[in-house]
Short mmCIF file of C-alpha atoms in Angstrom, two decimals:
data_model
loop_
_atom_site.label_atom_id
_atom_site.label_comp_id
_atom_site.label_asym_id
_atom_site.label_seq_id
_atom_site.Cartn_x
_atom_site.Cartn_y
_atom_site.Cartn_z
CA MET G 1 0.89 124.95 101.45
CA THR G 2 4.20 123.13 102.07
CA SER G 3 4.77 122.13 105.67
CA LYS G 4 7.92 123.20 107.59
CA PRO G 5 10.98 120.83 107.54
CA ILE G 6 11.70 118.83 110.41
CA ARG G 7 14.39 121.16 112.25
CA ILE G 8 17.53 118.84 113.86
CA LEU G 9 20.23 119.13 116.11
CA VAL G 10 23.24 116.95 116.05
CA ALA G 11 25.23 116.72 119.13
CA ASP G 12 28.84 114.52 118.66
CA ASP G 13 32.10 115.23 119.55
CA HIS G 14 33.37 113.79 116.21
CA VAL G 15 33.18 116.61 113.48
CA LEU G 16 33.28 113.80 110.90
CA LEU G 17 30.07 111.96 111.91
CA ARG G 18 28.48 115.46 112.29
CA GLN G 19 29.45 116.00 108.80
CA GLY G 20 28.33 112.62 107.46
CA ILE G 21 24.80 113.09 109.02
CA ALA G 22 24.73 116.76 107.27
CA GLY G 23 25.38 114.83 104.01
CA ILE G 24 22.71 112.18 104.42
CA VAL G 25 20.25 114.92 105.56
CA ALA G 26 21.08 117.60 103.11
CA PRO G 27 18.96 116.19 99.90
CA GLU G 28 15.84 115.69 101.95
CA PRO G 29 13.62 118.70 101.38
CA ASP G 30 11.64 117.80 104.78
CA LEU G 31 14.70 117.84 106.97
CA GLU G 32 17.00 120.50 108.05
CA ILE G 33 19.91 120.60 110.59
CA VAL G 34 19.62 124.05 112.19
CA GLY G 35 22.80 123.64 114.90
CA GLU G 36 25.53 121.44 115.96
CA ALA G 37 27.23 120.40 119.29
CA ALA G 38 30.32 118.92 120.13
CA ASN G 39 29.72 117.88 123.60
CA GLY G 40 26.98 117.46 125.81
CA ALA G 41 26.59 120.82 127.65
CA GLU G 42 26.76 122.52 124.19
CA ALA G 43 24.02 120.16 123.33
CA VAL G 44 21.59 121.52 126.39
CA ALA G 45 22.39 124.89 125.49
CA ALA G 46 21.91 124.60 121.89
CA PHE G 47 18.87 122.67 122.62
CA GLU G 48 17.25 125.58 124.81
CA ARG G 49 18.21 128.34 122.46
CA MET G 50 17.03 126.49 119.29
CA ARG G 51 14.18 124.03 120.25
CA PRO G 52 14.57 121.67 117.49
CA ASP G 53 12.15 119.11 116.49
CA ILE G 54 14.74 116.10 116.86
CA THR G 55 18.05 115.99 118.73
CA LEU G 56 20.45 113.51 117.48
CA MET G 57 22.48 112.77 120.70
CA ASP G 58 25.88 110.72 121.30
CA LEU G 59 26.39 108.92 124.64
CA GLN G 60 30.06 109.00 124.83
CA MET G 61 30.71 113.09 124.99
CA PRO G 62 32.92 115.24 126.81
CA VAL G 63 32.10 117.79 129.46
CA LEU G 64 28.58 116.41 129.96
CA PRO G 65 27.55 112.52 129.04
CA GLY G 66 24.64 111.91 126.57
CA ILE G 67 22.76 110.60 129.37
CA GLU G 68 22.99 113.22 131.38
CA ALA G 69 22.25 115.73 128.81
CA ILE G 70 19.26 113.79 127.67
CA SER G 71 17.84 114.16 131.27
CA ARG G 72 18.74 117.88 131.26
CA ILE G 73 16.79 118.36 127.81
CA ARG G 74 14.20 116.51 129.08
CA ASP G 75 13.60 118.74 132.01
CA LEU G 76 13.59 121.96 130.02
CA ALA G 77 10.93 120.04 127.34
CA PRO G 78 9.39 116.76 128.57
CA ASN G 79 8.12 116.22 124.64
CA ALA G 80 11.75 116.83 123.59
CA ARG G 81 12.20 114.14 120.77
CA ILE G 82 15.88 112.74 121.23
CA ILE G 83 17.59 109.73 119.21
CA VAL G 84 20.68 108.34 120.71
CA LEU G 85 23.41 107.64 118.39
CA THR G 86 26.16 105.33 119.55
CA THR G 87 28.57 102.47 118.79
CA TYR G 88 27.19 100.42 121.45
CA PRO G 89 24.36 97.93 120.81
CA GLY G 90 24.44 96.65 124.28
CA ASP G 91 21.27 96.43 126.16
CA VAL G 92 22.22 98.26 129.43
CA GLN G 93 23.10 101.85 127.47
CA ALA G 94 19.65 101.49 125.46
CA VAL G 95 17.99 101.06 128.79
CA LYS G 96 19.72 103.94 130.36
CA ALA G 97 19.01 106.33 127.28
CA LEU G 98 15.52 105.45 127.12
CA LYS G 99 14.99 105.61 130.85
CA ALA G 100 16.30 108.98 130.64
CA GLY G 101 13.98 110.34 128.33
CA ALA G 102 15.29 108.97 124.47
CA TYR G 103 12.62 108.10 121.93
CA GLY G 104 15.19 106.50 119.53
CA TYR G 105 18.33 104.30 119.73
CA LEU G 106 20.49 104.24 116.42
CA LEU G 107 23.72 102.63 115.94
CA LYS G 108 26.36 104.68 114.33
CA SER G 109 27.18 101.75 111.95
CA SER G 110 23.51 101.85 110.52
CA LEU G 111 23.48 105.58 110.14
CA ILE G 112 23.30 105.49 106.24
CA ASP G 113 20.54 102.67 105.94
CA GLU G 114 18.39 103.88 109.34
CA LEU G 115 18.90 107.38 110.18
CA LEU G 116 16.27 109.11 107.86
CA THR G 117 13.56 106.36 108.99
CA ALA G 118 14.39 106.79 112.68
CA ILE G 119 14.01 110.68 112.34
CA ARG G 120 10.71 110.54 110.76
CA THR G 121 9.36 108.00 113.07
CA VAL G 122 10.34 109.57 116.27
CA HIS G 123 9.36 113.02 114.93
CA GLY G 124 5.85 111.10 114.18
CA GLY G 125 5.61 110.10 117.81
CA ARG G 126 6.75 106.87 117.54
CA ARG G 127 9.93 105.02 119.39
CA PHE G 128 12.70 103.72 116.87
CA ILE G 129 14.55 100.70 118.47
CA PRO G 130 16.58 98.61 116.17
CA ALA G 131 15.54 94.77 116.39
CA ASP G 132 18.70 93.51 117.44
CA VAL G 133 18.91 96.06 120.26
CA ALA G 134 15.19 95.52 121.59
CA GLN G 135 16.09 91.77 121.15
CA GLU G 136 18.71 92.27 123.47
CA ILE G 137 16.73 94.23 126.14
CA ALA G 138 14.00 91.49 125.81
CA LEU G 139 16.65 88.86 126.66
CA HIS G 140 17.92 90.49 129.69
CA SER G 141 14.94 92.51 131.11
CA ALA G 142 14.20 90.01 133.78
CA GLU G 143 18.04 89.47 135.15
CA GLU G 144 19.17 91.41 138.32
CA PRO G 145 21.44 94.17 137.08
CA LEU G 146 25.09 94.54 138.45
CA SER G 147 25.67 97.00 141.55
CA ASP G 148 27.58 100.34 141.10
CA ARG G 149 30.35 98.72 143.35
CA GLU G 150 30.46 95.73 141.02
CA VAL G 151 30.57 97.69 137.79
CA GLU G 152 33.52 99.74 139.42
CA ILE G 153 35.34 96.15 140.32
CA LEU G 154 34.75 94.77 136.65
CA THR G 155 35.99 98.08 135.27
CA LEU G 156 39.14 97.73 137.13
CA VAL G 157 39.54 94.28 136.10
CA SER G 158 38.59 95.06 132.64
CA ALA G 159 41.90 97.19 132.75
CA GLY G 160 43.76 94.14 133.51
CA LYS G 161 44.23 94.80 137.19
CA ALA G 162 44.70 91.45 139.42
CA ASN G 163 42.53 90.98 142.71
CA LYS G 164 45.04 92.30 144.96
CA LEU G 165 45.30 95.65 143.36
CA VAL G 166 41.80 95.89 143.06
CA ALA G 167 41.36 95.43 146.65
CA HIS G 168 44.00 97.89 147.14
CA GLU G 169 42.77 100.43 145.28
CA LEU G 170 38.94 100.05 146.62
CA ARG G 171 40.27 99.54 150.04
CA VAL G 172 38.62 96.46 150.79
CA SER G 173 39.89 92.98 151.08
CA GLU G 174 40.88 90.64 148.31
CA GLN G 175 38.38 88.17 149.69
CA THR G 176 35.68 90.99 149.29
CA VAL G 177 36.65 91.54 145.49
CA LYS G 178 36.66 87.56 144.90
CA ALA G 179 33.10 87.71 146.41
CA HIS G 180 31.87 90.42 144.42
CA LEU G 181 33.28 88.62 141.40
CA ARG G 182 31.47 85.40 141.91
CA THR G 183 28.46 87.45 142.14
CA ILE G 184 29.41 89.10 139.03
CA PHE G 185 30.11 85.62 137.04
CA GLN G 186 26.68 84.65 138.22
CA LYS G 187 24.55 87.61 137.20
CA LEU G 188 26.32 87.58 133.67
CA GLY G 189 26.05 83.70 133.15
CA VAL G 190 29.87 83.40 132.92
CA SER G 191 32.80 81.20 134.41
CA ASP G 192 35.64 83.68 134.40
CA ARG G 193 37.00 87.43 134.37
CA THR G 194 37.55 87.23 130.61
CA GLN G 195 34.45 86.09 129.72
CA ALA G 196 32.77 88.50 132.38
CA VAL G 197 34.63 91.75 130.72
CA THR G 198 33.76 90.54 127.31
CA THR G 199 29.83 90.20 127.97
CA ALA G 200 30.16 93.46 130.15
CA LEU G 201 31.38 95.21 127.17
CA ARG G 202 29.28 93.71 124.51
CA ARG G 203 26.16 94.76 126.60
CA GLY G 204 27.28 98.34 127.50
CA ILE G 205 27.62 97.82 130.99
CA ILE G 206 31.35 98.98 131.06
CA ASN G 207 33.30 101.02 128.36
CA LEU G 208 36.85 100.73 127.83
#
């Protein structure tokens, strides 16, 4: 008796990526794409309607962010198997996704090489995390994370705004901004604004 194929929902706001995934999956007799979603809200609705075996979820989506969509799907089905699709190799986004309930974390740059393995691994009840992402998570696991206010300040700094303008937007003193930046530098192990922004982008702490 032939076993039923693994039913897959693809949630990503880029139609070309959804088509690319369909092209990778189509030749595989044990896999079947049963639905697509172009934003986080559509993903939650499609999951509730279709109850797929595997959901491939982009993190950066309109209407409802991927992290929130993962949480809502897990509320609907605590055993849902979700694999994150992302361009961000950083540890912070990976940890957020895993805490929200994702079982796998897959970089879009690795789709051709790792997508099929990730789907079958997660469907079998095991986690799938690329070695380089797992290494980043382990490397920074003992570090104190940035506070919400520190992330807010660093996001404004990444937009090229000077301390005085950051202070004006947040309605705090310039000295307060400088104090926050000193703490940010210490937590990230850097010595200036440029290094802080570069490190935060690489680790997925902020997004441009």
